[in-house]
Amino acid sequence: MTMPDTVYGAVLISFIDFFLSMLIISGIGVVLALFPLLNRLGRIDDATLRKSQH
Amino acid sequence: MDEILAFTRALMDQTGLAHFWWGNLVMIVIGCVAIYLAISKRYEPLLLVGIGFSCIISNVPGSDLILPGGLFYYAYQGVALLIVPPLIFFGVGAMTDFAPMIANPKLVILGAAAHLGIFVALIGAKLLGFTLSESGAIGIIGGADGPMAIFVTMKLAPHLLPQVSVAAYSYMALMPLIQPPVMKLLTTRKERLIRMKQSRQVTRLEKIVFPIVIGIIVNLFFPPVAPLITMLMLGNLFRESLVVDRLAKTAANDLMNVIIIILTVAIGSTMSADRFLTVDTLLIVLLGLVAFVFGTASGVVGAKVMNLFLKEKINPLLGSAGIASVPIAARVSHIVALSEDKENYLIYHAMGPNLAGVFGTAISGGIMLALIGVK
């Protein structure tokens, strides 16, 4: 889809882009809010990882 | 005698002197000012020394460095072929701890709220007669993200690269001067004194999963800007995995330094007088300032709107950190809060929206490219 090269097109892009950005970044926020659940899978020990340096 | 004169004229024609005009002199002065600001005032020295010097050399007409075969020309190809911006993101990812963003997901939305400036500048540019593609490139200055501004500009309006990149990096350096008055104007002292609760600890597992999940999301939904965020996430995975410390350090230090040299030389080499000394440049610089002011304001207002719904209020100064420039915007929030209360340390909390701002700019840029019809 392409927008008309007019002020109307610029306003339309701005509205769509701003609200879609808000929506998508909120979605990322929701995904991040679920991250603590990952810790139920187990724990990774930093010291062990550091020991296995290549 | 005539022969000697003709010979001298032919000799002069072969030097740059015959092609030197006042515009070159103006740009040489601008290059010198950039170097002066970097050395004397410490304004973004990593960027301004290289930009200033290559700007000076590019305005000496005899210089072959900017022509095919010259090193500045090939440095510019790194930007034009969109190799340099993803590599910068790679280095940034390797030096960035995303824990503040993971720890406080509700602040992530400020990373989008603070980008109203992009759209104000976009509409403003269109009203001033720029094409829609040019307006999009000018608008992205408001994202305060140098590599993203370069990336989007190269896709939408490559001829505007010098103006957009110079405006973006200049305003990023000037954020400590631009943002505080806007932040103070839109908040009460009581709001600025709000203290944030300590964030939770983010585990290694979360830090490792984060770049993988974001990499998948971005490539799935935003292919136009995926190269940047993907490289950001690769760099971050190197850092957080703890098993390739050597690579992470190289990406964050040596590689990053090499890329910064290439980038600054490339940007400066595009600042030739005939391209740069135009009314459009003045308009773009002005629109960039408007974008930064509105971005700061919309971030602060966004945080205040959030407070209407939150039981535990957030400090609205965090809102302006939603502008992507990492970590400058977060530092400004921290300093403004400290100026009111010497024990109110906002830096860690402000890094959350600040990092989210990087994604906010990428998402805005990706949607813009899709809507304007650029792949």
Coordinates of C-alpha atoms in Angstrom, one line a residue:
Chain A
M1 CA 0.0 0.0 0.0
T2 CA 1.4 3.5 -0.8
M3 CA 0.2 6.8 0.5
P4 CA -0.7 9.8 -1.6
D5 CA 2.2 12.3 -1.7
T6 CA 0.1 15.0 -0.1
V7 CA -0.4 16.6 3.3
Y8 CA -3.4 14.3 3.8
G9 CA -1.0 11.3 3.1
A10 CA 1.4 12.7 5.7
V11 CA -1.3 13.0 8.3
L12 CA -2.6 9.6 7.5
I13 CA 0.8 8.0 7.9
S14 CA 1.4 9.8 11.1
F15 CA -1.9 8.6 12.7
I16 CA -1.5 5.0 11.5
D17 CA 2.2 4.8 12.4
F18 CA 1.8 6.4 15.9
F19 CA -1.1 4.2 16.9
L20 CA 0.4 1.0 15.4
S21 CA 3.7 1.8 17.1
M22 CA 1.9 2.2 20.5
L23 CA 0.0 -1.1 19.9
I24 CA 3.1 -3.1 18.9
I25 CA 5.3 -1.7 21.6
S26 CA 2.5 -2.5 24.1
G27 CA 2.6 -6.0 22.7
I28 CA 6.3 -6.2 23.4
G29 CA 5.6 -5.0 26.9
V30 CA 3.1 -7.8 27.3
V31 CA 5.6 -10.4 26.1
L32 CA 8.2 -8.9 28.6
A33 CA 5.6 -9.1 31.4
L34 CA 5.6 -12.9 30.8
F35 CA 9.3 -13.2 31.1
P36 CA 9.4 -14.0 34.8
L37 CA 7.5 -17.2 33.9
L38 CA 10.7 -18.3 32.2
N39 CA 12.4 -18.7 35.5
R40 CA 10.1 -21.7 36.2
L41 CA 12.1 -23.6 33.6
G42 CA 15.2 -23.4 35.8
R43 CA 18.2 -21.2 36.5
I44 CA 21.4 -20.6 34.6
D45 CA 24.5 -20.1 36.7
D46 CA 26.7 -17.2 35.5
A47 CA 29.9 -18.7 36.9
T48 CA 29.4 -21.9 35.0
L49 CA 28.9 -20.0 31.8
R50 CA 32.0 -17.9 32.3
K51 CA 34.0 -21.0 32.9
S52 CA 33.1 -22.4 29.5
Q53 CA 34.6 -19.4 27.6
H54 CA 35.9 -20.1 24.1
Chain B
M1 CA 54.4 36.0 -22.3
D2 CA 51.1 34.7 -23.6
E3 CA 52.4 31.2 -23.5
I4 CA 53.5 31.6 -19.9
L5 CA 50.0 33.0 -18.9
A6 CA 48.3 30.1 -20.8
F7 CA 50.6 27.6 -19.1
T8 CA 49.9 29.2 -15.6
R9 CA 46.1 29.1 -16.3
A10 CA 46.3 25.5 -17.3
L11 CA 48.2 24.7 -14.2
M12 CA 45.7 26.5 -12.0
D13 CA 42.9 24.6 -13.7
Q14 CA 44.5 21.4 -12.5
T15 CA 44.5 22.5 -8.9
G16 CA 41.5 23.0 -6.7
L17 CA 41.9 26.7 -6.5
A18 CA 40.1 27.5 -9.7
H19 CA 37.0 25.7 -8.4
F20 CA 37.0 27.2 -4.9
W21 CA 33.9 29.3 -4.1
W22 CA 32.6 31.0 -0.9
G23 CA 30.4 28.0 -0.1
N24 CA 33.5 25.8 0.3
L25 CA 34.9 28.4 2.8
V26 CA 31.6 28.4 4.8
M27 CA 31.7 24.6 5.0
I28 CA 35.4 24.6 6.0
V29 CA 34.4 27.0 8.8
I30 CA 31.5 24.6 9.8
G31 CA 34.0 21.7 9.8
C32 CA 36.4 23.7 12.0
V33 CA 33.5 24.6 14.4
A34 CA 32.6 20.9 14.7
I35 CA 36.2 20.1 15.6
Y36 CA 36.3 23.0 18.1
L37 CA 33.1 21.8 19.8
A38 CA 34.5 18.3 20.0
I39 CA 37.8 19.4 21.5
S40 CA 36.9 22.4 23.6
K41 CA 33.4 21.6 24.7
R42 CA 33.5 17.8 24.5
Y43 CA 30.3 17.7 22.4
E44 CA 30.2 14.2 20.9
P45 CA 33.9 14.1 20.2
L46 CA 33.8 10.6 18.8
L47 CA 31.5 11.8 16.0
L48 CA 32.4 15.5 15.5
V49 CA 36.2 15.1 15.0
G50 CA 35.8 12.8 12.1
I51 CA 32.8 14.5 10.6
G52 CA 34.5 17.9 11.0
F53 CA 37.7 16.8 9.3
S54 CA 36.2 15.0 6.4
C55 CA 33.8 18.0 5.9
I56 CA 36.8 20.3 5.6
I57 CA 38.6 18.0 3.2
S58 CA 35.5 17.4 1.1
N59 CA 35.2 21.1 0.5
V60 CA 38.7 21.5 -0.8
P61 CA 37.9 21.2 -4.5
G62 CA 41.1 19.3 -5.5
S63 CA 40.5 16.5 -3.0
D64 CA 40.1 13.1 -4.7
L65 CA 39.2 11.4 -1.5
I66 CA 35.4 11.8 -2.2
L67 CA 35.7 10.5 -5.8
P68 CA 35.6 6.9 -6.8
G69 CA 39.0 5.5 -5.9
G70 CA 39.2 7.7 -2.8
L71 CA 38.9 6.3 0.7
F72 CA 36.1 8.7 1.8
Y73 CA 34.1 7.5 -1.2
Y74 CA 34.4 3.9 -0.2
A75 CA 33.5 4.8 3.4
Y76 CA 30.3 6.4 2.1
Q77 CA 29.6 3.2 0.2
G78 CA 29.5 1.5 3.6
V79 CA 26.6 3.8 4.5
A80 CA 24.9 3.8 1.1
L81 CA 24.9 0.0 1.0
L82 CA 23.5 0.0 4.5
I83 CA 26.4 -2.0 6.0
V84 CA 27.5 0.5 8.6
P85 CA 24.2 1.2 10.5
P86 CA 23.6 -2.5 11.3
L87 CA 27.2 -2.9 12.4
I88 CA 26.8 0.1 14.8
F89 CA 23.7 -1.6 16.2
F90 CA 25.7 -4.8 16.6
G91 CA 28.2 -2.9 18.8
V92 CA 25.5 -1.1 20.7
G93 CA 23.8 -4.4 21.5
A94 CA 27.1 -5.9 22.8
M95 CA 27.5 -3.0 25.2
T96 CA 23.9 -2.6 26.4
D97 CA 22.2 -4.2 29.4
F98 CA 18.5 -4.5 28.6
A99 CA 17.6 -5.6 32.1
P100 CA 15.9 -2.2 33.0
M101 CA 13.5 -2.7 30.1
I102 CA 12.8 -6.4 30.9
A103 CA 12.3 -5.6 34.6
N104 CA 9.7 -2.9 34.1
P105 CA 7.6 -3.7 31.0
K106 CA 4.9 -1.1 31.7
L107 CA 7.4 1.6 31.0
V108 CA 8.1 0.2 27.5
I109 CA 5.1 2.1 26.1
L110 CA 6.9 5.3 26.8
G111 CA 9.3 4.2 24.0
A112 CA 6.4 4.8 21.6
A113 CA 4.8 7.8 23.3
A114 CA 7.9 9.8 23.0
H115 CA 7.9 9.6 19.2
L116 CA 5.1 12.1 18.5
G117 CA 7.9 14.4 17.3
I118 CA 8.6 12.1 14.3
F119 CA 5.1 12.7 13.0
V120 CA 5.0 16.5 13.8
A121 CA 8.2 16.9 11.8
L122 CA 6.8 14.6 9.0
I123 CA 3.6 16.7 8.6
G124 CA 5.6 19.9 9.0
A125 CA 8.1 18.9 6.3
K126 CA 5.2 18.0 3.9
L127 CA 3.6 21.4 4.6
L128 CA 6.9 23.0 3.7
G129 CA 6.9 21.4 0.3
F130 CA 9.1 18.3 0.8
T131 CA 8.0 15.0 -0.9
L132 CA 6.4 12.4 1.3
S133 CA 9.6 10.3 1.2
E134 CA 11.7 13.3 2.1
S135 CA 9.3 14.2 4.9
G136 CA 9.5 10.6 6.3
A137 CA 13.3 10.9 6.4
I138 CA 13.2 14.3 8.1
G139 CA 10.6 13.0 10.6
I140 CA 12.8 10.1 11.7
I141 CA 15.3 12.7 13.1
G142 CA 12.7 12.9 16.0
G143 CA 13.5 9.3 16.8
A144 CA 16.9 10.6 18.1
D145 CA 18.6 7.4 16.8
G146 CA 21.5 8.1 14.5
P147 CA 21.9 4.7 12.8
M148 CA 18.1 4.4 12.4
A149 CA 17.9 7.9 10.9
I150 CA 20.7 7.0 8.4
F151 CA 19.0 3.7 7.6
V152 CA 15.6 5.1 6.9
T153 CA 17.0 8.1 5.1
M154 CA 19.0 5.9 2.8
K155 CA 15.8 4.1 1.9
L156 CA 13.5 7.1 1.6
A157 CA 15.6 10.1 0.5
P158 CA 19.4 9.3 0.2
H159 CA 20.1 12.8 -1.1
L160 CA 19.1 14.2 2.3
L161 CA 21.6 12.0 4.2
P162 CA 24.1 14.8 5.2
Q163 CA 21.3 17.1 6.5
V164 CA 19.4 14.4 8.3
S165 CA 22.5 12.8 9.9
V166 CA 24.0 16.1 10.9
A167 CA 20.7 17.3 12.4
A168 CA 20.1 14.0 14.2
Y169 CA 23.6 13.8 15.8
S170 CA 23.8 17.5 16.6
Y171 CA 20.5 17.4 18.5
M172 CA 21.4 14.2 20.2
A173 CA 24.5 16.1 21.5
L174 CA 22.3 19.0 22.5
M175 CA 19.7 17.0 24.3
P176 CA 20.9 18.1 27.8
L177 CA 20.1 21.7 26.7
I178 CA 16.9 21.0 24.7
Q179 CA 15.0 18.6 27.0
P180 CA 15.1 20.0 30.6
P181 CA 13.1 23.2 29.9
V182 CA 10.3 21.2 28.2
M183 CA 10.3 18.6 31.0
K184 CA 10.1 21.2 33.7
L185 CA 7.4 23.1 31.8
L186 CA 5.1 20.1 31.6
T187 CA 5.6 18.7 35.2
T188 CA 5.0 20.1 38.7
R189 CA 7.7 19.9 41.3
K190 CA 5.6 17.4 43.2
E191 CA 5.6 15.1 40.1
R192 CA 9.4 15.5 39.6
L193 CA 9.9 14.4 43.2
I194 CA 8.2 11.0 42.7
R195 CA 10.5 8.2 43.7
M196 CA 10.4 4.9 41.9
K197 CA 10.3 1.6 43.6
Q198 CA 13.4 -0.6 43.1
S199 CA 13.0 -2.9 40.0
R200 CA 13.1 -6.6 40.3
Q201 CA 16.3 -8.6 39.5
V202 CA 16.4 -10.0 35.9
T203 CA 17.9 -13.5 35.6
R204 CA 20.5 -14.7 33.1
L205 CA 17.9 -16.9 31.5
E206 CA 15.6 -13.9 30.8
K207 CA 18.5 -11.9 29.5
I208 CA 19.5 -14.7 27.0
V209 CA 15.9 -15.3 25.8
F210 CA 15.3 -11.6 25.3
P211 CA 17.4 -11.0 22.2
I212 CA 16.1 -14.3 20.6
V213 CA 12.4 -13.4 21.2
I214 CA 12.8 -9.8 20.0
G215 CA 14.8 -11.0 16.9
I216 CA 11.9 -13.3 16.0
I217 CA 9.3 -10.6 16.6
V218 CA 11.1 -7.9 14.6
N219 CA 11.9 -10.2 11.6
L220 CA 8.3 -11.4 11.6
F221 CA 6.6 -8.1 11.7
F222 CA 9.1 -5.5 10.5
P223 CA 11.3 -6.9 7.8
P224 CA 12.2 -3.4 6.5
V225 CA 14.1 -2.5 9.7
A226 CA 14.9 -6.0 10.8
P227 CA 18.7 -5.8 9.8
L228 CA 19.3 -3.1 12.5
I229 CA 17.4 -4.7 15.4
T230 CA 18.6 -8.2 14.5
M231 CA 22.2 -7.1 14.7
L232 CA 21.4 -5.2 17.9
M233 CA 20.0 -8.5 19.3
L234 CA 23.0 -10.6 18.0
G235 CA 25.4 -8.2 19.8
N236 CA 23.3 -8.5 22.9
L237 CA 23.2 -12.3 22.8
F238 CA 27.0 -12.3 22.5
R239 CA 27.1 -10.2 25.7
E240 CA 24.5 -12.0 27.7
S241 CA 25.4 -15.5 26.8
L242 CA 28.7 -15.0 28.7
V243 CA 30.4 -17.7 26.7
V244 CA 31.8 -15.5 23.9
D245 CA 33.1 -12.7 25.9
R246 CA 35.9 -12.2 23.4
L247 CA 33.5 -11.6 20.6
A248 CA 31.2 -9.3 22.7
K249 CA 34.2 -7.2 23.7
T250 CA 35.4 -6.9 20.1
A251 CA 31.9 -5.9 18.9
A252 CA 31.6 -3.4 21.7
N253 CA 35.0 -1.9 21.4
D254 CA 37.4 -2.5 18.5
L255 CA 34.7 -3.1 15.8
M256 CA 32.6 -0.3 17.1
N257 CA 35.5 2.1 16.9
V258 CA 36.4 1.1 13.3
I259 CA 32.7 1.6 12.3
I260 CA 32.5 5.0 14.0
I261 CA 35.6 6.1 12.0
I262 CA 34.0 4.9 8.8
L263 CA 30.6 6.5 9.6
T264 CA 32.0 9.9 10.6
V265 CA 34.2 10.1 7.6
A266 CA 31.3 9.0 5.4
I267 CA 28.9 11.6 6.8
G268 CA 31.4 14.4 6.7
S269 CA 32.3 13.6 3.1
T270 CA 28.7 14.2 2.0
M271 CA 28.8 17.7 3.4
S272 CA 30.0 19.4 0.2
A273 CA 28.9 23.1 -0.1
D274 CA 26.8 22.6 -3.2
R275 CA 24.7 19.9 -1.5
F276 CA 24.6 21.4 2.0
L277 CA 24.3 25.1 1.6
T278 CA 20.6 25.2 0.7
V279 CA 17.4 26.5 2.2
D280 CA 16.3 22.9 2.6
T281 CA 19.1 22.3 5.1
L282 CA 17.9 25.2 7.3
L283 CA 14.4 23.8 7.2
I284 CA 15.5 20.3 8.0
V285 CA 17.6 21.6 11.0
L286 CA 14.6 23.6 12.2
L287 CA 12.2 20.6 11.8
G288 CA 14.7 18.4 13.6
L289 CA 14.5 20.8 16.6
V290 CA 10.7 20.7 16.5
A291 CA 10.8 16.9 16.4
F292 CA 13.0 16.7 19.5
V293 CA 10.9 19.2 21.5
F294 CA 7.6 17.5 20.6
G295 CA 9.1 14.0 21.2
T296 CA 10.2 15.1 24.7
A297 CA 6.9 16.7 25.4
S298 CA 4.8 13.7 24.2
G299 CA 6.9 11.4 26.3
V300 CA 6.3 13.4 29.5
V301 CA 2.6 13.8 28.7
G302 CA 2.5 10.0 28.0
A303 CA 3.9 9.3 31.4
K304 CA 1.3 11.6 33.0
V305 CA -1.5 9.9 31.2
M306 CA -0.2 6.6 32.4
N307 CA -0.3 8.0 36.0
L308 CA -4.1 8.5 35.6
F309 CA -4.4 4.7 35.4
L310 CA -1.6 3.5 37.7
K311 CA -2.0 2.9 41.4
E312 CA 1.7 3.3 41.9
K313 CA 2.6 6.6 40.2
I314 CA 5.7 6.8 37.9
N315 CA 7.9 9.9 37.7
P316 CA 6.9 11.7 34.5
L317 CA 10.5 12.7 33.9
L318 CA 10.9 9.1 32.7
G319 CA 8.7 9.9 29.7
S320 CA 11.3 12.1 27.9
A321 CA 13.7 9.2 28.1
G322 CA 11.5 7.4 25.6
I323 CA 13.4 9.3 22.9
A324 CA 15.8 6.7 21.7
S325 CA 19.1 8.4 22.1
V326 CA 20.8 5.9 24.5
P327 CA 21.9 6.8 27.2
I328 CA 21.7 10.5 26.8
A329 CA 17.9 10.9 27.2
A330 CA 18.0 8.6 30.3
R331 CA 20.8 10.6 31.8
V332 CA 18.9 13.9 31.2
S333 CA 15.9 12.4 33.1
H334 CA 18.2 11.4 35.9
I335 CA 19.9 14.8 36.1
V336 CA 16.6 16.8 36.1
A337 CA 15.3 14.5 38.9
L338 CA 18.5 15.0 40.9
S339 CA 18.3 18.7 40.6
E340 CA 15.1 18.6 42.6
D341 CA 16.0 15.8 45.1
K342 CA 19.6 14.8 45.6
E343 CA 18.7 11.2 46.4
N344 CA 16.2 10.5 43.6
Y345 CA 18.3 8.2 41.3
L346 CA 16.2 7.7 38.2
I347 CA 18.9 6.4 35.8
Y348 CA 18.1 2.7 36.1
H349 CA 14.4 3.3 35.7
A350 CA 14.9 5.8 32.8
M351 CA 17.0 3.2 30.9
G352 CA 13.8 1.1 30.4
P353 CA 11.9 3.6 28.3
N354 CA 15.2 4.8 26.8
L355 CA 15.9 1.3 25.4
A356 CA 12.3 0.8 24.5
G357 CA 12.7 4.1 22.5
V358 CA 15.2 2.3 20.2
F359 CA 12.5 -0.3 19.4
G360 CA 9.9 2.5 19.1
T361 CA 12.0 4.3 16.5
A362 CA 12.6 1.1 14.6
I363 CA 8.9 0.2 14.7
S364 CA 7.9 3.7 13.5
G365 CA 10.5 3.6 10.8
G366 CA 9.4 0.1 9.7
I367 CA 5.8 1.1 9.5
M368 CA 6.7 4.3 7.7
L369 CA 8.7 2.5 5.1
A370 CA 5.9 0.0 4.6
L371 CA 3.2 2.8 4.3
I372 CA 5.3 4.8 1.9
G373 CA 5.9 1.7 -0.1
V374 CA 9.7 1.2 0.3
K375 CA 11.1 -2.2 0.8

